[in-house]
mmCIF file of C-alpha atoms in Angstrom:
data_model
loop_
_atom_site.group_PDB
_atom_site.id
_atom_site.type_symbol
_atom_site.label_atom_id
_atom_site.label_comp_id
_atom_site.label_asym_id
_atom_site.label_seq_id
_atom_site.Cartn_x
_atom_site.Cartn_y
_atom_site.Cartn_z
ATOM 1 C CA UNK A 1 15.146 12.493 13.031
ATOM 2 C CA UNK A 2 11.587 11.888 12.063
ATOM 3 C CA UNK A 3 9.243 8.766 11.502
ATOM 4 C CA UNK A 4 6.206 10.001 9.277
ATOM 5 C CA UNK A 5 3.314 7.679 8.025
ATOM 6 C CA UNK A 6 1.874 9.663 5.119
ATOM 7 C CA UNK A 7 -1.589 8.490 4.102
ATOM 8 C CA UNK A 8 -2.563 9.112 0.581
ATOM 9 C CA UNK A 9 -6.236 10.227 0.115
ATOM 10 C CA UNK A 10 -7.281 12.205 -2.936
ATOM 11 C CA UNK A 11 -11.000 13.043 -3.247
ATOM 12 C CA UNK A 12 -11.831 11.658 -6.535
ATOM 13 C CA UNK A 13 -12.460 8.413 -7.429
ATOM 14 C CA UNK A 14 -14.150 7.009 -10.604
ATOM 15 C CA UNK A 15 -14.773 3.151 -9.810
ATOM 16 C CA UNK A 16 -16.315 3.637 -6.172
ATOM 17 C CA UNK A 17 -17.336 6.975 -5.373
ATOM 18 C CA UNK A 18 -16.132 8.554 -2.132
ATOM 19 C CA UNK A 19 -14.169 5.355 -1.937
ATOM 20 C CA UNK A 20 -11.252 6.900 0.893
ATOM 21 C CA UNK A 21 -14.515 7.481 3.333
ATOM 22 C CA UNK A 22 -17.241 4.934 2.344
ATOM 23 C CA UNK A 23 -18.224 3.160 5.301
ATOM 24 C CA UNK A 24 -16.347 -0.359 5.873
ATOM 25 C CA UNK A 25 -17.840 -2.543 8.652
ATOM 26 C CA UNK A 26 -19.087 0.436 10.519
ATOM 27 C CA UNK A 27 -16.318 3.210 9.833
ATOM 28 C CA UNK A 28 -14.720 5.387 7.141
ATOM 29 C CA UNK A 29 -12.431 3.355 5.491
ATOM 30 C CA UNK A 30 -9.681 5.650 6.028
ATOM 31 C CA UNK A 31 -9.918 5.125 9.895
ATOM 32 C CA UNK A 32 -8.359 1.698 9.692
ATOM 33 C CA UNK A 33 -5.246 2.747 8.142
ATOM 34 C CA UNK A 34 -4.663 6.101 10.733
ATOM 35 C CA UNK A 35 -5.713 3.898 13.374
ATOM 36 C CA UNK A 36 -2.863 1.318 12.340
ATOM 37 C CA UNK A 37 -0.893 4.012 12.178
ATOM 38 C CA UNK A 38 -1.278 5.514 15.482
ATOM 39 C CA UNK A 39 -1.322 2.292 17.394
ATOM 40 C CA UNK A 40 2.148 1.620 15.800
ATOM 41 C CA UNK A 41 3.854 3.950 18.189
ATOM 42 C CA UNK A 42 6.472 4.616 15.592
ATOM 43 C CA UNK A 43 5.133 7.715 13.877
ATOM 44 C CA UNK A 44 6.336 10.732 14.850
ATOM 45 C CA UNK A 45 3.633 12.385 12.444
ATOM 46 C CA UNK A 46 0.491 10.137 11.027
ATOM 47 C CA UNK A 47 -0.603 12.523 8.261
ATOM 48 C CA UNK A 48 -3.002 12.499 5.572
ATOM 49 C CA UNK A 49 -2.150 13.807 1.914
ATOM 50 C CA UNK A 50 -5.819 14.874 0.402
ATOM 51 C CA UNK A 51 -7.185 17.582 -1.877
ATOM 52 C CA UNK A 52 -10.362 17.330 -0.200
ATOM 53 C CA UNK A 53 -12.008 18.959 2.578
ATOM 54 C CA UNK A 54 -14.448 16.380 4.056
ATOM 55 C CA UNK A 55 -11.239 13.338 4.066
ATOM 56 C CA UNK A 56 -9.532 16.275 5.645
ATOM 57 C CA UNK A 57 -12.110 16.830 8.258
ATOM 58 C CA UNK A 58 -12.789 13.140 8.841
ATOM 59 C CA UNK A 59 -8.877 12.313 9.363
ATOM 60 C CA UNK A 60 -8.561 15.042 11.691
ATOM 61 C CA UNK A 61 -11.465 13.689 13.739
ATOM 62 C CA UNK A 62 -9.876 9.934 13.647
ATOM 63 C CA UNK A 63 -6.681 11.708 14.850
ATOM 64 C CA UNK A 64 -4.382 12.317 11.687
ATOM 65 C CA UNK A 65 -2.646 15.400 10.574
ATOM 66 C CA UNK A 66 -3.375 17.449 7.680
ATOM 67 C CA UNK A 67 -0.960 19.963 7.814
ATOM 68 C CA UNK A 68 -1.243 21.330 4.112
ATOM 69 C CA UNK A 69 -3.942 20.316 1.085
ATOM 70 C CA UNK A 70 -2.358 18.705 -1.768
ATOM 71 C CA UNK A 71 -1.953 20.466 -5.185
ATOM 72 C CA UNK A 72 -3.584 20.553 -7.839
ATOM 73 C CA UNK A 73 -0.508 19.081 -9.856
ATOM 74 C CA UNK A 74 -0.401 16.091 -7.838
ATOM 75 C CA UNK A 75 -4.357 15.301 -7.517
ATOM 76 C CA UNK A 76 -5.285 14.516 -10.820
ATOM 77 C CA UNK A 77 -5.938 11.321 -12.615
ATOM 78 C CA UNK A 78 -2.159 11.785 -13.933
ATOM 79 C CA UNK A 79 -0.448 11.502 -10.732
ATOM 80 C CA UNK A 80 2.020 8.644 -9.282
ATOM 81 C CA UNK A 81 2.222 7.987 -5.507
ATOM 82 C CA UNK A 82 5.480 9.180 -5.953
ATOM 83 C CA UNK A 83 4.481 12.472 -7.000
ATOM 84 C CA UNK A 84 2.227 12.709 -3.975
ATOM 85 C CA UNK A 85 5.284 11.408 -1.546
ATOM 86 C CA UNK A 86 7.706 13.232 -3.310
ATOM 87 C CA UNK A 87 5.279 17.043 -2.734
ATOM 88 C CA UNK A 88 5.198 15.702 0.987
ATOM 89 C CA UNK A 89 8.440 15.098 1.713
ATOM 90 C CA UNK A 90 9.401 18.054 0.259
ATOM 91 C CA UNK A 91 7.008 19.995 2.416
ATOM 92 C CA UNK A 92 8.288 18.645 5.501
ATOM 93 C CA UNK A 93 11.759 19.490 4.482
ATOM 94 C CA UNK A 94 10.339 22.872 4.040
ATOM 95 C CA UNK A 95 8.888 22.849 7.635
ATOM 96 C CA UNK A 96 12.231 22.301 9.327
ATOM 97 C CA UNK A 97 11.110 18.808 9.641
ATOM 98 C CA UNK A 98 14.259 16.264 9.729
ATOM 99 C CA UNK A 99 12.711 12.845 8.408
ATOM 100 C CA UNK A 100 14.675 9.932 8.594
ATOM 101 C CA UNK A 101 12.197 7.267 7.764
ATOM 102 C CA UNK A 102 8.813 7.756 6.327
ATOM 103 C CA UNK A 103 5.586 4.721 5.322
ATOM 104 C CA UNK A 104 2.737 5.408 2.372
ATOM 105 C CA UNK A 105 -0.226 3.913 3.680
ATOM 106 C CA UNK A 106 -2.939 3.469 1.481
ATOM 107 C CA UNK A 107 -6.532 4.909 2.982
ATOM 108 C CA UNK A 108 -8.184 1.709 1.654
ATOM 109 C CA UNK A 109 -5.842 -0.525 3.718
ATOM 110 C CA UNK A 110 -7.959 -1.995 6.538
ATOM 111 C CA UNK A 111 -5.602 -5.171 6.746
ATOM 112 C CA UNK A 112 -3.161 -2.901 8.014
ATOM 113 C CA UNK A 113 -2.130 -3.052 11.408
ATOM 114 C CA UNK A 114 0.374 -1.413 14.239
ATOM 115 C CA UNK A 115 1.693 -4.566 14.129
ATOM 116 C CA UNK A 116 2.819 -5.025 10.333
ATOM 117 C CA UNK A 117 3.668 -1.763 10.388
ATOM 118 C CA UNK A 118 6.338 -2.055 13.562
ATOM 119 C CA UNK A 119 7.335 -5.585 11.760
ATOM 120 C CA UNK A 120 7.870 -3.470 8.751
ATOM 121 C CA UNK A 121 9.741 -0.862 10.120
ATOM 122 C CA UNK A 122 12.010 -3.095 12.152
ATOM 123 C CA UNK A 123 12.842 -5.394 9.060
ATOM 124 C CA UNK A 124 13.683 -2.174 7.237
ATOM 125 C CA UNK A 125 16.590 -1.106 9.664
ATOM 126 C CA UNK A 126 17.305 -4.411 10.494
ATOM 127 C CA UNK A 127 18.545 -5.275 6.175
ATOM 128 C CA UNK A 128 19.494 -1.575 5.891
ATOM 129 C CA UNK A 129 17.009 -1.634 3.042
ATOM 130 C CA UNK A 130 16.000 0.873 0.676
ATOM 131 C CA UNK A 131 12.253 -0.334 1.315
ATOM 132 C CA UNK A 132 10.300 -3.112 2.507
ATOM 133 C CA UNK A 133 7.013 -3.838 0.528
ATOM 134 C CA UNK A 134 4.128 -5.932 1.683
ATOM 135 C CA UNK A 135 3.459 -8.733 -1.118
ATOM 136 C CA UNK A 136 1.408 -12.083 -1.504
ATOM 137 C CA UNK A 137 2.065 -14.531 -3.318
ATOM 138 C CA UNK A 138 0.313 -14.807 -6.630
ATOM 139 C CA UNK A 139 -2.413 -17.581 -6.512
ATOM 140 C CA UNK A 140 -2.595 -19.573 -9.251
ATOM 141 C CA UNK A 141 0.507 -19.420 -10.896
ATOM 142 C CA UNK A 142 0.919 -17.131 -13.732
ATOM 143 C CA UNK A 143 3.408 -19.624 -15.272
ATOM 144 C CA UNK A 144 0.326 -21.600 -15.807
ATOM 145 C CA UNK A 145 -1.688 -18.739 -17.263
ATOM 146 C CA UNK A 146 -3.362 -18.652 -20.942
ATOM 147 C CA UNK A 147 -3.519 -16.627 -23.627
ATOM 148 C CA UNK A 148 -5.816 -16.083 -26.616
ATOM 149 C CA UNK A 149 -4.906 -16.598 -30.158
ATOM 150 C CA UNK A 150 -7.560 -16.376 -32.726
ATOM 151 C CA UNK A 151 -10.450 -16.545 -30.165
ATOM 152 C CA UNK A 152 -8.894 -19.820 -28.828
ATOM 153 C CA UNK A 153 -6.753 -20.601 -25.633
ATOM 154 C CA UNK A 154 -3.362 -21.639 -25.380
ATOM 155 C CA UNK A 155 -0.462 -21.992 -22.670
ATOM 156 C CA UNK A 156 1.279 -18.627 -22.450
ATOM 157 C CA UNK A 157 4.577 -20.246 -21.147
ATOM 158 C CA UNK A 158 3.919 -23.994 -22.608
ATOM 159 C CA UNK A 159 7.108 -25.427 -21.130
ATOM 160 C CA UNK A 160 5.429 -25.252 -17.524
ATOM 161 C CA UNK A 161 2.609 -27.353 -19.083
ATOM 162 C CA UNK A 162 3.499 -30.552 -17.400
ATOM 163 C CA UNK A 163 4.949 -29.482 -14.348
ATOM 164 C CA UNK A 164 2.686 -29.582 -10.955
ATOM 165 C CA UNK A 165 1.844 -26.282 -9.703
ATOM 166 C CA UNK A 166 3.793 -26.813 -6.449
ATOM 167 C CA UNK A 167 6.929 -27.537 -8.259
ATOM 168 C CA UNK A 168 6.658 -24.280 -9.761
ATOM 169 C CA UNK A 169 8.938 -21.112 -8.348
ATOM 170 C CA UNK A 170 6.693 -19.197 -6.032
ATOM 171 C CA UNK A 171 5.888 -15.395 -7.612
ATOM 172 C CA UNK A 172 4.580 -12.977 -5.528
ATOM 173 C CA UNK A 173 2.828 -9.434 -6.313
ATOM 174 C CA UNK A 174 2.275 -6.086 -4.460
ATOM 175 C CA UNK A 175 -0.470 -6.372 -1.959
ATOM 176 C CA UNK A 176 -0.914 -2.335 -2.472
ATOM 177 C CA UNK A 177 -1.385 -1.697 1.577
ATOM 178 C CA UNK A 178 2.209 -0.255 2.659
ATOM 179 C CA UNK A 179 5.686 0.658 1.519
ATOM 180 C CA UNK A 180 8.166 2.230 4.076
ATOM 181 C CA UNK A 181 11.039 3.882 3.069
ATOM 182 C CA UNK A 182 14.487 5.080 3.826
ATOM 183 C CA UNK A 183 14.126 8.784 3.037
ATOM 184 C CA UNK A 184 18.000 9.211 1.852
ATOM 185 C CA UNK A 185 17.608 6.084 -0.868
ATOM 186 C CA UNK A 186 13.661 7.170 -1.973
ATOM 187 C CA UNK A 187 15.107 10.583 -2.926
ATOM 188 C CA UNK A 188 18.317 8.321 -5.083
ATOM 189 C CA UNK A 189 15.084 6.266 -6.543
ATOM 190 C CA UNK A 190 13.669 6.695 -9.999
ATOM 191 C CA UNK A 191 10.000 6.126 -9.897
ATOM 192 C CA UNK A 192 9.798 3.274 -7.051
ATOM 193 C CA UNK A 193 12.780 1.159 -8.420
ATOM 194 C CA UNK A 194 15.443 0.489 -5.750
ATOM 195 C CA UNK A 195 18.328 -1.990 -5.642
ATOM 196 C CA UNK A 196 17.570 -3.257 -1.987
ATOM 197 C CA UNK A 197 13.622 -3.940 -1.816
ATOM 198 C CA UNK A 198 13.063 -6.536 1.168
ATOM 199 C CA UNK A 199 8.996 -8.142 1.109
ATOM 200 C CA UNK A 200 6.960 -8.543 4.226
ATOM 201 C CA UNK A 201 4.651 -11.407 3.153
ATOM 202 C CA UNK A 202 0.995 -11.047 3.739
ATOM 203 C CA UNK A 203 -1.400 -14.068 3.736
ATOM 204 C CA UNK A 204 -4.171 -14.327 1.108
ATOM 205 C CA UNK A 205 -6.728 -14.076 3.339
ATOM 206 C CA UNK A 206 -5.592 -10.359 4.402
ATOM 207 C CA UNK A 207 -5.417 -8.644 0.841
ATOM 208 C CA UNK A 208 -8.023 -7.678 -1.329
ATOM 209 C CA UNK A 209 -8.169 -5.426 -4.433
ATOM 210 C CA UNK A 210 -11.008 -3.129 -3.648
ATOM 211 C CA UNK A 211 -12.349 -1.663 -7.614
ATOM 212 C CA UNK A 212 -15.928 -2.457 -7.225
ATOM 213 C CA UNK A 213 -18.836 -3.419 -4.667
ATOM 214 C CA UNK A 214 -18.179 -6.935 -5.067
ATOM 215 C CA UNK A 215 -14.501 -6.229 -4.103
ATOM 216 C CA UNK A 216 -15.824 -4.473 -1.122
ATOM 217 C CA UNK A 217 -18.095 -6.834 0.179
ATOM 218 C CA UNK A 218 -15.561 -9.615 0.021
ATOM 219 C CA UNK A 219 -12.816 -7.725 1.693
ATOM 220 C CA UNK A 220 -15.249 -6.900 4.498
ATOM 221 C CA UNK A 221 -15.726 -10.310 4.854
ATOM 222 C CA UNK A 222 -12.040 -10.890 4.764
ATOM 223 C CA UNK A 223 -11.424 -8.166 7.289
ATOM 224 C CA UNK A 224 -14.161 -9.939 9.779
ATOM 225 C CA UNK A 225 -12.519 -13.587 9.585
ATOM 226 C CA UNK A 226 -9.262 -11.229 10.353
ATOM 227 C CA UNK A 227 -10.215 -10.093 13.238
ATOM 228 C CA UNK A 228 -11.687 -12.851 14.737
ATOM 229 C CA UNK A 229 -8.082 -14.727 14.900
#
């Protein structure tokens, strides 16, 4: 039985160009996530899923696999992560290759560590989960969130009005860095909904949406104060 991290890489990317290999704090992006990955010491493959020659080349160089170029069919603008994990697993199965367990990373994931990834994969055998999800918790609360009618604001849920924002339930929301996943219940799935989903929380200060350069610089600066724990 196999462990696989599968790193998802394509080559385009409209927002920030190059995005899966712009340099972050000295490196390609995509090193910090195959790094994590690596370090874990659970992966019996760490391999990256790209249509693209040059993330090929640099994975291979930061010591991922890239045993086959994704298709066309799952590298356009249309296509779900699960289309991209679905054509992997698929090609492993194809390969002889038994996998038991397999993790998406995402390539611009530098909060990821070996760590979170062996906490991950422990918690996931430990429930007998489907998959385990990093999430955050969503700061402010959208209970407290507006909405616009006729150019004005007003309370989108006003019967959390009065209430203080710590009496309010805690929400939380993907932290899109990691999912691992029980092979046997992805392929019973339908598109990422499961019955047993267990979170692995993640503290504000180590997520970060990364859509623009602002979003870049910040999560640099995030990464730094990270490391310096």
């Amino acid at each position: 039985m196999s462990v696989i991290a599968i790193i998802t890489a394509r080559g385009g990317s409209k927002r920030i160009p190059r995005k899966n290999i712009k340099n972050f704090c000295g490196e390609p992006i995509i090193a910090y996530s195959i790094r994590a990955a690596l370090e874990s010491g659970i992966f019996d493959h760490v391999m990256v899923s790209t249509d693209d020659e040059e993330i090929a080349e640099i994975s291979r160089k930061y010591g991922a696999e890239v045993p086959f170029m994704r298709s066309a069919e799952t590298a356009n603008d249309f296509a779900t992560t699960r289309d991209v994990l679905e054509e992997v697993v698929r090609k492993y199965d194809e390969m002889g290759e038994n996998i038991e367990y397999f993790c998406c990373i995402y390539p611009c994931a530098p909060f990821v560590t070996a760590k979170k990834l062996r906490d991950c994969f422990d918690y996931l055998r430990e429930k007998e989960a489907h998959s385990v999800w990093t999430v955050v918790k969503c700061s402010p609360p959208p209970q407290r969130c507006f909405e616009l009618v006729d150019g004005m604001i007003q309370y989108k849920y006003p019967e959390y009005n009065n209430m203080r924002s710590q009496d309010l339930e805690p929400l939380y929301h993907d932290c899109g860095q990691l999912y691992f996943y029980n092979k046997k219940d992805f392929e019973k799935g339908d598109k990422h909904v499961f019955k047993k989903i267990f979170p692995m929380y993640i503290p504000e200060t180590e997520v970060q949406d990364i859509d623009n350069d602002t979003d870049w610089a910040i999560a640099e600066i995030k990464y730094k104060l990270m490391i310096e724990k």
